[in-house]
Amino acid sequence: MVGDLGTVHAPRSLWKDIHPEPPGPGQKPGTATVVPGLPEVPDLSMRSVNALRVVRADITAATAADDGTGRLVDPRAVQRLALCTQAVDGGPDCPVRPPVLSDVTGNGRDELITALDIDGRVSELRVYTVQDDGKIARILSRRGVLEGVEVAADHLAVREPTSNPNKTSVSDYVWDPDAGIMNLSELTLDECPGTRAGSAPCPATSTG
């Protein structure tokens, strides 16, 4: 005998009459953002580029365009960058992560992957490329809790904690040649590395 499966209810839409405003000019997806104030790269190679200088120029421009709203960049980003010295690596207190060079666009040239750590938890992930005209452009901007970042030849996977201590969110970004940016191609949930072995779950998700 089949048990009572209960009553099936249709989904109920909440706040049907409330819709978000369209994105502003600086928030529209689908296009790369040329970083202003940087010289063109004649050899089209990120290996000859000062990564910290790129991040500084990008964060400064994004902060000016953001006007303090926090939509384009964390309002604390410029203050955090002030901890960096004029040394190539920014010095021991610089919150910009060591740059990683990897070809994620498939054009045979390395892109620059780095992140600015804001408060020990939240980070601003950035990926830059050198366009054919020599200009440096940001092709991915992502603010989040970077539990893990994995790079392969054709994609970038970003792992972030969830409210479930046994699950981690995985956002997979793939180069979109038509749009000229890294686009989100897949969003999945995965078990935390220690879950299967019965060890410690994902790091705590509390922000307090």
mmCIF file of C-alpha atoms in Angstrom:
data_model
loop_
_atom_site.group_PDB
_atom_site.id
_atom_site.type_symbol
_atom_site.label_atom_id
_atom_site.label_comp_id
_atom_site.label_asym_id
_atom_site.label_seq_id
_atom_site.Cartn_x
_atom_site.Cartn_y
_atom_site.Cartn_z
ATOM 1 C CA MET A 1 0.000 0.000 0.000
ATOM 2 C CA VAL A 2 1.365 3.393 -0.993
ATOM 3 C CA GLY A 3 1.538 5.902 1.826
ATOM 4 C CA ASP A 4 0.031 9.356 1.748
ATOM 5 C CA LEU A 5 2.273 11.537 -0.403
ATOM 6 C CA GLY A 6 0.548 14.671 0.775
ATOM 7 C CA THR A 7 -0.912 17.514 -1.229
ATOM 8 C CA VAL A 8 1.162 18.919 -4.071
ATOM 9 C CA HIS A 9 1.139 22.701 -4.229
ATOM 10 C CA ALA A 10 2.057 24.829 -7.210
ATOM 11 C CA PRO A 11 4.956 27.271 -6.701
ATOM 12 C CA ARG A 12 3.923 30.597 -5.231
ATOM 13 C CA SER A 13 5.614 33.678 -6.690
ATOM 14 C CA LEU A 14 6.652 36.272 -4.155
ATOM 15 C CA TRP A 15 6.739 40.014 -4.820
ATOM 16 C CA LYS A 16 5.633 39.640 -8.422
ATOM 17 C CA ASP A 17 5.228 43.390 -8.877
ATOM 18 C CA ILE A 18 8.716 44.316 -7.699
ATOM 19 C CA HIS A 19 11.545 44.179 -10.231
ATOM 20 C CA PRO A 20 15.195 45.283 -10.060
ATOM 21 C CA GLU A 21 16.332 48.309 -11.992
ATOM 22 C CA PRO A 22 18.417 47.664 -15.125
ATOM 23 C CA PRO A 23 22.186 47.680 -14.587
ATOM 24 C CA GLY A 24 24.093 50.908 -14.983
ATOM 25 C CA PRO A 25 26.700 51.446 -17.718
ATOM 26 C CA GLY A 26 29.480 50.053 -15.569
ATOM 27 C CA GLN A 27 27.494 46.995 -14.536
ATOM 28 C CA LYS A 28 26.324 45.644 -17.868
ATOM 29 C CA PRO A 29 27.633 42.132 -18.462
ATOM 30 C CA GLY A 30 28.891 40.839 -21.767
ATOM 31 C CA THR A 31 31.830 43.112 -22.494
ATOM 32 C CA ALA A 32 35.426 43.335 -21.359
ATOM 33 C CA THR A 33 36.462 46.424 -19.400
ATOM 34 C CA VAL A 34 39.665 48.112 -20.526
ATOM 35 C CA VAL A 35 41.637 49.245 -17.473
ATOM 36 C CA PRO A 36 42.329 52.978 -17.854
ATOM 37 C CA GLY A 37 45.653 54.606 -17.104
ATOM 38 C CA LEU A 38 47.847 51.694 -18.160
ATOM 39 C CA PRO A 39 50.345 51.717 -21.038
ATOM 40 C CA GLU A 40 49.746 49.395 -23.949
ATOM 41 C CA VAL A 41 51.688 46.133 -23.943
ATOM 42 C CA PRO A 42 53.677 45.973 -27.203
ATOM 43 C CA ASP A 43 54.590 42.280 -26.951
ATOM 44 C CA LEU A 44 51.018 41.320 -25.864
ATOM 45 C CA SER A 45 52.457 39.335 -22.956
ATOM 46 C CA MET A 46 51.271 39.562 -19.365
ATOM 47 C CA ARG A 47 54.702 38.342 -18.282
ATOM 48 C CA SER A 48 56.094 41.835 -18.820
ATOM 49 C CA VAL A 49 53.306 43.540 -16.859
ATOM 50 C CA ASN A 50 53.420 44.672 -13.225
ATOM 51 C CA ALA A 51 50.432 42.859 -11.704
ATOM 52 C CA LEU A 52 50.099 45.197 -8.735
ATOM 53 C CA ARG A 53 50.031 48.211 -11.033
ATOM 54 C CA VAL A 54 47.167 46.622 -12.981
ATOM 55 C CA VAL A 55 45.154 45.944 -9.828
ATOM 56 C CA ARG A 56 45.756 49.473 -8.526
ATOM 57 C CA ALA A 57 44.574 51.046 -11.782
ATOM 58 C CA ASP A 58 41.533 48.776 -11.993
ATOM 59 C CA ILE A 59 40.422 49.250 -8.381
ATOM 60 C CA THR A 60 40.950 53.017 -8.581
ATOM 61 C CA ALA A 61 38.864 53.302 -11.752
ATOM 62 C CA ALA A 62 36.143 50.968 -10.453
ATOM 63 C CA THR A 63 35.935 52.891 -7.178
ATOM 64 C CA ALA A 64 35.513 56.185 -9.029
ATOM 65 C CA ALA A 65 32.813 54.707 -11.266
ATOM 66 C CA ASP A 66 31.148 53.011 -8.304
ATOM 67 C CA ASP A 67 30.772 56.278 -6.383
ATOM 68 C CA GLY A 68 30.828 54.453 -3.062
ATOM 69 C CA THR A 69 27.827 52.228 -3.724
ATOM 70 C CA GLY A 70 29.769 48.972 -3.446
ATOM 71 C CA ARG A 71 28.229 47.560 -6.602
ATOM 72 C CA LEU A 72 31.411 47.426 -8.670
ATOM 73 C CA VAL A 73 34.032 47.051 -5.965
ATOM 74 C CA ASP A 74 34.132 46.782 -2.178
ATOM 75 C CA PRO A 75 34.308 50.297 -0.684
ATOM 76 C CA ARG A 76 37.262 49.178 1.480
ATOM 77 C CA ALA A 77 39.373 48.110 -1.500
ATOM 78 C CA VAL A 78 41.314 51.362 -1.981
ATOM 79 C CA GLN A 79 42.109 51.538 1.732
ATOM 80 C CA ARG A 80 43.391 47.980 1.627
ATOM 81 C CA LEU A 81 45.554 48.731 -1.406
ATOM 82 C CA ALA A 82 47.183 51.557 0.550
ATOM 83 C CA LEU A 83 48.977 48.852 2.556
ATOM 84 C CA CYS A 84 50.996 47.939 -0.532
ATOM 85 C CA THR A 85 54.392 49.543 -0.996
ATOM 86 C CA GLN A 86 56.122 50.417 -4.257
ATOM 87 C CA ALA A 87 57.955 47.074 -4.219
ATOM 88 C CA VAL A 88 57.199 44.763 -7.133
ATOM 89 C CA ASP A 89 55.312 42.379 -4.852
ATOM 90 C CA GLY A 90 53.763 45.174 -2.801
ATOM 91 C CA GLY A 91 55.633 44.345 0.394
ATOM 92 C CA PRO A 92 54.778 41.974 3.264
ATOM 93 C CA ASP A 93 51.488 43.665 4.212
ATOM 94 C CA CYS A 94 50.069 43.945 0.694
ATOM 95 C CA PRO A 95 46.677 42.169 0.468
ATOM 96 C CA VAL A 96 46.992 41.459 -3.268
ATOM 97 C CA ARG A 97 47.570 37.756 -3.834
ATOM 98 C CA PRO A 98 50.593 36.561 -5.826
ATOM 99 C CA PRO A 99 49.691 36.726 -9.523
ATOM 100 C CA VAL A 100 49.057 33.536 -11.465
ATOM 101 C CA LEU A 101 49.642 33.443 -15.218
ATOM 102 C CA SER A 102 47.539 30.978 -17.197
ATOM 103 C CA ASP A 103 45.989 30.881 -20.651
ATOM 104 C CA VAL A 104 42.244 30.743 -19.934
ATOM 105 C CA THR A 105 41.190 32.255 -23.272
ATOM 106 C CA GLY A 106 42.842 29.676 -25.506
ATOM 107 C CA ASN A 107 44.691 32.253 -27.601
ATOM 108 C CA GLY A 108 48.135 31.035 -26.590
ATOM 109 C CA ARG A 109 48.824 34.020 -24.329
ATOM 110 C CA ASP A 110 48.692 33.954 -20.547
ATOM 111 C CA GLU A 111 46.079 35.875 -18.606
ATOM 112 C CA LEU A 112 46.715 37.442 -15.197
ATOM 113 C CA ILE A 113 44.709 35.991 -12.302
ATOM 114 C CA THR A 114 44.846 37.586 -8.873
ATOM 115 C CA ALA A 115 42.701 38.709 -5.943
ATOM 116 C CA LEU A 116 42.572 41.541 -3.436
ATOM 117 C CA ASP A 117 41.779 40.273 0.063
ATOM 118 C CA ILE A 118 39.480 42.736 1.802
ATOM 119 C CA ASP A 119 38.984 41.590 5.375
ATOM 120 C CA GLY A 120 40.439 38.124 5.818
ATOM 121 C CA ARG A 121 37.290 36.579 4.397
ATOM 122 C CA VAL A 122 35.895 38.560 1.458
ATOM 123 C CA SER A 123 38.065 38.995 -1.641
ATOM 124 C CA GLU A 124 37.862 40.697 -5.024
ATOM 125 C CA LEU A 125 38.849 38.155 -7.686
ATOM 126 C CA ARG A 126 40.136 39.644 -10.942
ATOM 127 C CA VAL A 127 41.232 38.183 -14.285
ATOM 128 C CA TYR A 128 42.942 40.348 -16.925
ATOM 129 C CA THR A 129 43.987 39.801 -20.526
ATOM 130 C CA VAL A 130 46.022 41.700 -23.092
ATOM 131 C CA GLN A 131 43.869 42.439 -26.107
ATOM 132 C CA ASP A 132 45.163 42.342 -29.669
ATOM 133 C CA ASP A 133 45.565 46.135 -29.594
ATOM 134 C CA GLY A 134 47.856 45.887 -26.557
ATOM 135 C CA LYS A 135 45.336 47.246 -24.065
ATOM 136 C CA ILE A 136 44.831 45.447 -20.757
ATOM 137 C CA ALA A 137 41.226 44.488 -20.081
ATOM 138 C CA ARG A 138 39.441 42.913 -17.143
ATOM 139 C CA ILE A 139 37.534 39.827 -18.274
ATOM 140 C CA LEU A 140 36.286 38.611 -14.897
ATOM 141 C CA SER A 141 35.390 40.393 -11.681
ATOM 142 C CA ARG A 142 34.011 38.432 -8.765
ATOM 143 C CA ARG A 143 33.563 39.367 -5.111
ATOM 144 C CA GLY A 144 33.198 36.455 -2.738
ATOM 145 C CA VAL A 145 34.575 34.154 -0.087
ATOM 146 C CA LEU A 146 37.248 32.342 -2.054
ATOM 147 C CA GLU A 147 37.397 28.959 -0.406
ATOM 148 C CA GLY A 148 39.252 27.709 -3.460
ATOM 149 C CA VAL A 149 40.163 28.795 -6.979
ATOM 150 C CA GLU A 150 41.124 26.208 -9.557
ATOM 151 C CA VAL A 151 42.430 26.996 -13.022
ATOM 152 C CA ALA A 152 42.581 24.746 -16.066
ATOM 153 C CA ALA A 153 43.306 25.387 -19.724
ATOM 154 C CA ASP A 154 39.714 26.229 -20.552
ATOM 155 C CA HIS A 155 37.985 27.281 -17.347
ATOM 156 C CA LEU A 156 38.240 28.841 -13.907
ATOM 157 C CA ALA A 157 36.397 27.218 -10.988
ATOM 158 C CA VAL A 158 35.603 29.277 -7.878
ATOM 159 C CA ARG A 159 34.639 27.429 -4.691
ATOM 160 C CA GLU A 160 32.666 29.226 -1.982
ATOM 161 C CA PRO A 161 31.082 28.033 1.263
ATOM 162 C CA THR A 162 27.309 27.702 1.594
ATOM 163 C CA SER A 163 24.880 27.701 4.525
ATOM 164 C CA ASN A 164 25.135 23.894 4.471
ATOM 165 C CA PRO A 165 28.387 23.010 6.282
ATOM 166 C CA ASN A 166 28.774 19.872 4.142
ATOM 167 C CA LYS A 167 28.382 21.577 0.773
ATOM 168 C CA THR A 168 30.451 24.012 -1.239
ATOM 169 C CA SER A 169 29.297 26.091 -4.197
ATOM 170 C CA VAL A 170 31.327 25.765 -7.398
ATOM 171 C CA SER A 171 31.047 28.482 -10.049
ATOM 172 C CA ASP A 172 32.669 27.468 -13.317
ATOM 173 C CA TYR A 173 33.729 30.275 -15.661
ATOM 174 C CA VAL A 174 34.599 29.662 -19.310
ATOM 175 C CA TRP A 175 35.977 32.041 -21.932
ATOM 176 C CA ASP A 176 33.284 33.399 -24.220
ATOM 177 C CA PRO A 177 35.000 34.589 -27.423
ATOM 178 C CA ASP A 178 31.888 36.390 -28.670
ATOM 179 C CA ALA A 179 31.437 38.407 -25.480
ATOM 180 C CA GLY A 180 35.158 38.739 -24.807
ATOM 181 C CA ILE A 181 34.840 37.824 -21.117
ATOM 182 C CA MET A 182 34.827 34.836 -18.780
ATOM 183 C CA ASN A 183 31.169 33.842 -18.520
ATOM 184 C CA LEU A 184 29.532 31.679 -15.882
ATOM 185 C CA SER A 185 28.902 28.333 -17.574
ATOM 186 C CA GLU A 186 27.881 26.136 -14.661
ATOM 187 C CA LEU A 187 26.918 26.481 -11.013
ATOM 188 C CA THR A 188 26.947 23.318 -8.910
ATOM 189 C CA LEU A 189 27.082 22.095 -5.328
ATOM 190 C CA ASP A 190 29.848 19.767 -4.276
ATOM 191 C CA GLU A 191 30.648 17.931 -1.076
ATOM 192 C CA CYS A 192 33.334 19.469 1.103
ATOM 193 C CA PRO A 193 36.679 17.700 0.728
ATOM 194 C CA GLY A 194 36.546 16.193 4.212
ATOM 195 C CA THR A 195 32.916 15.104 4.129
ATOM 196 C CA ARG A 196 33.387 11.796 2.349
ATOM 197 C CA ALA A 197 36.139 10.729 4.725
ATOM 198 C CA GLY A 198 34.102 11.702 7.767
ATOM 199 C CA SER A 199 36.557 14.396 8.818
ATOM 200 C CA ALA A 200 35.987 18.107 9.344
ATOM 201 C CA PRO A 201 33.333 19.778 7.144
ATOM 202 C CA CYS A 202 33.809 22.971 5.124
ATOM 203 C CA PRO A 203 35.090 26.004 7.003
ATOM 204 C CA ALA A 204 32.462 27.767 9.108
ATOM 205 C CA THR A 205 30.268 30.141 7.098
ATOM 206 C CA SER A 206 29.593 32.619 9.874
ATOM 207 C CA THR A 207 30.410 36.225 9.008
ATOM 208 C CA GLY A 208 30.084 37.489 12.550
#
